[in-house]
């Protein structure tokens, strides 16, 4: 098995197309034509982690945080990023990161945490905007089924738990084939009217090329008439953070105690205790303070995240309890997510969880 196969699987399961604009998720280092020998999973890629991969004879390091984040202009080993990348290249290792692509994935890292906290029917806290497109295409009646099926198979037409969603309208298309064409119906130089179906469906933006490719391959015409429209609808299938409710309300101190246990946190930074009981919980792994207003607007009793600055705690306005549990601690679950994902798909393959705690923050 080659590295390419694992990269393709990861790109399909955690599409880099749903990452935030500032991010750098995906394959960062590596020759995909190399044979895959083993996978090491870590939150971060550091020199120590690369050493561990070499020791464990794994040549693929799968991490949450992208070690190359804002671009590399030199490779001289002057900082840990350059040294990590250089060590990986020297030893023929690949590095792949799924960062905000994993954050924005429904049933990704945040949903995994929601399940761990026992939140029922969790939903995305801030659904992604400008992610959906409407696709309209025109196809002869007798080919409508085949083309519809092709675009559905490629990932179009999914609305919540429904698939194969489309709207279909019969009508007439017209065209005059020019010199040098090879029309499926009609004669060169003559106006032709064909009974066609107008099919409307929608798709997430990141699936555009695969859906259009499938449509073109299944369509009988040389030139396929289609329209793509950007939609302002929110995409409930991707987005940041998660919100849900505990099975039963519980005393807030008891909930904070449970957070400490679940995340292995020695200390929680929090705003003033407010309620005797809490039930509605918002969560975002990593630096999630940008979602505070979303959590408040959706009536969360507690917002669990990390990296809150001093002034951000004031913004809670005694309306919500902020619980800052630490960046690494809130995202360590990414390792379990990756492990289960890769293990399930490639059960006979060597997949290791890194034994190194890469958290740069210590508590005294
Ligand atoms: Zn993070």
Coordinates of C-alpha atoms and ligand atoms in Angstrom, one line a residue:
X1 CA 0.0 0.0 0.0
X2 CA 1.3 3.4 -0.9
X3 CA 1.1 6.7 1.0
X4 CA -1.2 8.1 -1.7
X5 CA -3.9 5.6 -0.7
X6 CA -4.0 6.8 2.9
X7 CA -3.8 10.5 1.8
X8 CA -6.8 9.9 -0.5
X9 CA -8.7 8.2 2.3
X10 CA -8.0 11.1 4.7
X11 CA -8.9 13.7 2.1
X12 CA -12.2 12.0 1.6
X13 CA -13.0 11.5 5.3
X14 CA -11.8 14.9 6.5
X15 CA -12.0 17.1 3.4
X16 CA -9.3 19.8 3.3
X17 CA -11.9 21.9 1.4
X18 CA -13.8 22.6 4.6
X19 CA -10.8 24.1 6.5
X20 CA -10.7 27.8 7.4
X21 CA -9.0 30.1 4.9
X22 CA -6.1 30.8 7.2
X23 CA -5.4 27.1 7.8
X24 CA -2.9 24.7 6.2
X25 CA -4.6 21.2 6.6
X26 CA -3.7 18.3 4.3
X27 CA -0.5 16.6 3.2
X28 CA 2.4 18.9 4.3
X29 CA 5.5 16.8 3.7
X30 CA 6.1 13.5 1.9
X31 CA 6.4 11.6 -1.3
X32 CA 3.0 9.8 -1.8
X33 CA 4.5 7.2 -4.2
X34 CA 6.4 5.7 -1.2
X35 CA 5.2 2.5 0.4
X36 CA 3.4 3.1 3.6
X37 CA 5.1 1.3 6.5
X38 CA 3.2 2.6 9.6
X39 CA 1.3 5.5 11.0
X40 CA 2.1 7.5 14.1
X41 CA -0.7 9.8 15.5
X42 CA 0.0 12.9 17.6
X43 CA -1.6 16.3 18.3
X44 CA 1.5 18.1 17.2
X45 CA 4.5 17.3 15.0
X46 CA 7.8 18.0 16.8
X47 CA 11.3 16.7 16.5
X48 CA 10.6 14.3 19.3
X49 CA 7.6 12.9 17.5
X50 CA 9.5 12.4 14.3
X51 CA 12.1 10.5 16.4
X52 CA 9.4 8.4 17.8
X53 CA 8.0 7.6 14.3
X54 CA 11.5 6.5 13.2
X55 CA 11.9 4.3 16.3
X56 CA 8.5 2.7 15.6
X57 CA 9.2 2.3 11.9
X58 CA 6.3 4.5 10.9
X59 CA 6.8 6.7 7.9
X60 CA 3.5 8.6 8.1
X61 CA 2.9 11.1 10.9
X62 CA -0.8 12.2 11.3
X63 CA -1.3 15.2 13.4
X64 CA -4.0 17.7 14.4
X65 CA -1.9 20.9 14.2
X66 CA -0.1 21.6 10.9
X67 CA 3.6 22.0 11.7
X68 CA 3.9 24.2 8.5
X69 CA 1.2 26.8 9.2
X70 CA 2.1 30.2 7.9
X71 CA 4.6 29.1 5.2
X72 CA 8.3 28.3 5.2
X73 CA 10.8 30.6 3.5
X74 CA 13.9 28.8 4.5
X75 CA 14.9 25.4 5.7
X76 CA 18.0 26.0 7.8
X77 CA 17.0 24.5 11.1
X78 CA 16.8 27.8 12.9
X79 CA 13.5 26.9 14.7
X80 CA 11.6 23.7 15.7
X81 CA 9.3 23.9 12.7
X82 CA 12.2 23.9 10.2
X83 CA 14.1 21.2 12.2
X84 CA 11.0 19.0 12.3
X85 CA 10.4 19.3 8.6
X86 CA 14.0 18.7 7.7
X87 CA 14.2 15.6 9.9
X88 CA 11.0 14.3 8.3
X89 CA 12.4 14.8 4.8
X90 CA 15.8 13.3 5.6
X91 CA 14.1 10.2 7.0
X92 CA 11.5 9.9 4.2
X93 CA 8.6 10.6 6.4
X94 CA 5.3 12.1 5.4
X95 CA 3.4 14.5 7.6
X96 CA -0.4 15.1 7.3
X97 CA -2.4 17.5 9.3
X98 CA -6.2 17.7 9.8
X99 CA -6.7 20.9 11.7
X100 CA -9.7 23.1 11.1
X101 CA -11.0 20.6 8.5
X102 CA -11.4 18.2 11.5
X103 CA -12.9 21.1 13.7
X104 CA -15.5 21.9 11.0
X105 CA -16.4 18.3 10.3
X106 CA -19.8 17.1 11.6
X107 CA -19.0 14.1 13.8
X108 CA -15.4 15.4 14.0
X109 CA -13.4 16.4 17.1
X110 CA -16.1 18.5 18.7
X111 CA -18.8 16.0 18.2
X112 CA -16.5 13.3 19.7
X113 CA -16.1 15.5 22.8
X114 CA -19.8 16.1 22.9
X115 CA -20.4 12.4 23.0
X116 CA -17.7 12.0 25.7
X117 CA -19.5 14.7 27.8
X118 CA -22.8 12.9 27.3
X119 CA -24.5 15.7 25.3
X120 CA -27.7 14.4 23.6
X121 CA -28.5 15.4 20.0
X122 CA -25.5 17.7 19.5
X123 CA -25.6 20.2 16.7
X124 CA -23.0 22.5 15.1
X125 CA -22.7 25.7 17.1
X126 CA -21.8 28.0 14.2
X127 CA -22.8 26.4 10.9
X128 CA -20.5 27.3 8.0
X129 CA -21.7 30.1 5.6
X130 CA -21.1 30.3 1.8
X131 CA -20.3 26.6 1.6
X132 CA -23.3 25.5 -0.4
X133 CA -23.9 25.7 -4.1
X134 CA -26.9 25.0 -6.2
X135 CA -26.4 23.0 -9.3
X136 CA -28.9 23.1 -12.2
X137 CA -28.3 21.0 -15.3
X138 CA -30.3 20.0 -18.4
X139 CA -30.4 16.5 -19.7
X140 CA -32.4 14.5 -22.2
X141 CA -35.3 12.6 -20.5
X142 CA -33.9 9.2 -21.1
X143 CA -30.6 10.1 -19.5
X144 CA -32.0 12.0 -16.5
X145 CA -31.8 9.0 -14.1
X146 CA -28.2 8.1 -15.0
X147 CA -26.9 11.7 -14.6
X148 CA -28.9 12.3 -11.4
X149 CA -27.5 9.1 -9.9
X150 CA -23.9 10.1 -11.0
X151 CA -24.1 13.5 -9.2
X152 CA -25.7 12.0 -6.1
X153 CA -23.0 9.3 -6.0
X154 CA -20.4 12.1 -6.2
X155 CA -21.9 13.8 -3.1
X156 CA -24.6 16.2 -4.4
X157 CA -28.2 16.2 -3.1
X158 CA -27.7 15.6 0.6
X159 CA -30.0 17.5 2.9
X160 CA -29.6 16.5 6.6
X161 CA -30.4 12.8 6.8
X162 CA -32.0 12.8 3.3
X163 CA -30.0 11.9 0.2
X164 CA -30.8 12.0 -3.5
X165 CA -32.6 15.4 -3.1
X166 CA -33.5 17.2 -6.4
X167 CA -36.2 19.1 -8.1
X168 CA -37.1 18.1 -11.7
X169 CA -39.0 19.9 -14.4
X170 CA -39.6 18.8 -18.0
X171 CA -39.2 21.2 -20.9
X172 CA -37.5 21.7 -24.2
X173 CA -33.9 22.5 -24.9
X174 CA -32.7 24.0 -28.2
X175 CA -29.3 24.0 -30.0
X176 CA -27.8 24.2 -33.4
X177 CA -24.6 22.0 -33.7
X178 CA -21.7 23.9 -35.4
X179 CA -19.1 22.6 -37.9
X180 CA -16.8 20.0 -36.4
X181 CA -19.2 18.9 -33.7
X182 CA -20.4 15.4 -33.0
X183 CA -23.9 15.9 -31.6
X184 CA -25.6 13.2 -29.6
X185 CA -28.9 14.2 -31.3
X186 CA -29.7 16.7 -34.1
X187 CA -27.9 17.5 -37.4
X188 CA -25.0 19.8 -37.9
X189 CA -26.2 23.3 -39.0
X190 CA -29.8 22.6 -38.1
X191 CA -31.8 24.0 -35.2
X192 CA -32.9 21.2 -32.9
X193 CA -35.4 20.9 -30.1
X194 CA -34.9 18.1 -27.5
X195 CA -37.2 17.0 -24.7
X196 CA -35.0 17.7 -21.6
X197 CA -35.3 17.6 -17.8
X198 CA -34.1 20.5 -15.8
X199 CA -32.5 19.0 -12.6
X200 CA -31.9 21.2 -9.5
X201 CA -29.8 19.9 -6.6
X202 CA -27.2 21.3 -4.2
X203 CA -23.7 20.4 -3.0
X204 CA -21.0 21.6 -0.7
X205 CA -18.5 23.8 -2.4
X206 CA -15.6 21.5 -1.7
X207 CA -17.2 18.7 -3.8
X208 CA -17.6 20.9 -6.9
X209 CA -14.9 19.3 -9.1
X210 CA -15.9 15.7 -8.3
X211 CA -19.6 16.4 -8.9
X212 CA -19.1 18.3 -12.2
X213 CA -16.7 15.5 -13.3
X214 CA -19.4 12.8 -12.6
X215 CA -22.1 14.9 -14.3
X216 CA -20.0 15.4 -17.4
X217 CA -19.0 11.7 -17.6
X218 CA -22.6 10.5 -17.3
X219 CA -24.1 13.1 -19.6
X220 CA -24.5 12.2 -23.3
X221 CA -23.9 15.7 -24.7
X222 CA -20.6 17.0 -25.9
X223 CA -21.4 20.4 -24.3
X224 CA -23.3 20.1 -21.0
X225 CA -25.5 23.0 -20.1
X226 CA -25.4 23.7 -16.4
X227 CA -25.5 26.5 -13.8
X228 CA -23.8 26.8 -10.5
X229 CA -25.2 29.3 -8.0
X230 CA -23.6 30.4 -4.7
X231 CA -26.1 30.1 -1.8
X232 CA -26.3 32.1 1.4
X233 CA -28.0 29.2 3.2
X234 CA -26.0 27.9 6.2
X235 CA -24.5 24.5 5.9
X236 CA -25.6 22.4 8.9
X237 CA -23.2 19.7 8.0
X238 CA -20.0 21.7 8.5
X239 CA -19.0 24.4 11.0
X240 CA -17.4 25.4 14.2
X241 CA -18.1 24.2 17.7
X242 CA -20.9 22.1 19.0
X243 CA -23.9 22.5 21.4
X244 CA -26.1 20.0 23.1
X245 CA -27.7 19.2 26.4
X246 CA -26.7 16.9 29.3
X247 CA -29.2 14.1 29.9
X248 CA -30.1 15.8 33.2
X249 CA -29.1 19.1 34.7
X250 CA -26.3 18.9 37.2
X251 CA -24.8 21.2 39.8
X252 CA -22.2 23.5 38.0
X253 CA -19.4 22.5 40.4
X254 CA -20.1 18.9 39.7
X255 CA -19.9 19.6 36.0
X256 CA -16.6 21.3 36.3
X257 CA -15.3 18.4 38.3
X258 CA -16.5 16.1 35.5
X259 CA -14.6 18.2 33.0
X260 CA -11.4 17.8 34.9
X261 CA -11.8 14.1 34.9
X262 CA -12.9 13.7 31.3
X263 CA -10.1 15.9 29.9
X264 CA -7.4 15.2 32.4
X265 CA -7.1 18.8 33.3
X266 CA -5.3 19.9 36.5
X267 CA -7.0 23.3 36.7
X268 CA -9.9 25.1 34.9
X269 CA -9.9 28.8 34.5
X270 CA -13.6 30.0 34.7
X271 CA -15.8 33.0 35.2
X272 CA -17.9 33.5 38.3
X273 CA -20.1 30.6 39.2
X274 CA -23.7 31.5 38.3
X275 CA -26.2 28.8 38.4
X276 CA -26.8 26.1 40.8
X277 CA -27.5 23.7 37.9
X278 CA -26.3 23.5 34.3
X279 CA -27.6 21.5 31.3
X280 CA -27.0 23.2 28.0
X281 CA -23.4 23.0 27.1
X282 CA -21.4 24.5 24.2
X283 CA -18.0 23.2 23.4
X284 CA -15.1 24.0 21.0
X285 CA -11.7 22.3 21.1
X286 CA -8.7 24.6 21.0
X287 CA -8.9 28.4 20.6
X288 CA -12.7 28.7 20.6
X289 CA -13.3 32.1 22.3
X290 CA -14.5 33.6 19.0
X291 CA -17.6 31.5 19.5
X292 CA -18.6 33.0 22.8
X293 CA -21.4 35.1 21.3
X294 CA -22.8 32.1 19.4
X295 CA -22.8 30.0 22.6
X296 CA -24.7 32.9 24.5
X297 CA -27.1 33.4 21.6
X298 CA -28.0 29.7 21.7
X299 CA -28.6 29.8 25.4
X300 CA -25.7 27.7 26.6
X301 CA -25.2 27.6 30.4
X302 CA -21.5 26.8 30.0
X303 CA -19.1 27.3 27.2
X304 CA -16.1 24.9 27.4
X305 CA -13.1 25.9 25.2
X306 CA -9.6 27.2 25.6
X307 CA -7.2 30.2 25.1
X308 CA -9.5 32.8 26.5
X309 CA -7.8 36.2 27.0
X310 CA -8.4 38.2 30.2
X311 CA -10.8 40.7 28.6
X312 CA -12.8 37.9 27.0
X313 CA -13.9 36.7 30.4
X314 CA -15.7 40.0 31.0
X315 CA -17.7 39.4 27.8
X316 CA -19.5 36.6 29.6
X317 CA -21.5 39.3 31.4
X318 CA -22.5 36.9 34.0
X319 CA -24.9 35.3 31.5
X320 CA -22.8 32.2 30.8
X321 CA -20.1 30.3 32.6
X322 CA -16.8 30.1 30.6
X323 CA -14.7 27.1 31.4
X324 CA -11.2 27.3 29.9
X325 CA -9.8 23.8 30.1
X326 CA -6.5 24.3 28.1
X327 CA -5.8 24.0 24.4
X328 CA -4.0 20.7 24.3
X329 CA -6.3 19.1 26.8
X330 CA -9.4 20.1 24.8
X331 CA -7.9 18.6 21.6
X332 CA -6.1 15.5 22.8
X333 CA -9.2 13.5 21.7
X334 CA -8.1 14.2 18.1
X335 CA -5.7 11.3 18.6
X336 CA -8.5 8.8 19.4
X337 CA -10.5 10.2 16.4
X338 CA -7.6 9.6 14.0
X339 CA -6.8 6.2 15.5
X340 CA -10.4 4.9 15.1
X341 CA -10.7 6.3 11.6
X342 CA -7.6 4.8 10.2
X343 CA -7.9 1.5 12.2
X344 CA -11.4 0.9 10.9
X345 CA -10.4 1.4 7.3
X346 CA -7.1 -0.4 7.4
X347 CA -7.5 -3.0 10.2
X348 CA -4.3 -4.8 9.4
X349 CA -2.0 -1.8 9.4
X350 CA 0.4 -0.7 12.1
X351 CA -1.1 2.4 13.7
X352 CA 0.5 3.9 16.8
X353 CA -0.6 6.5 19.2
X354 CA 2.3 8.8 20.1
X355 CA 3.4 8.4 23.7
X356 CA 4.8 12.0 23.8
X357 CA 2.8 14.7 25.5
X358 CA 3.5 17.6 23.1
X359 CA 1.7 20.2 25.3
X360 CA 4.1 23.1 25.6
X361 CA 2.1 24.5 28.7
X362 CA 2.9 23.2 32.1
X363 CA 1.1 23.9 35.4
X364 CA 3.1 24.5 38.6
Ligands
LIG1 ZN1 -5.6 23.5 18.3

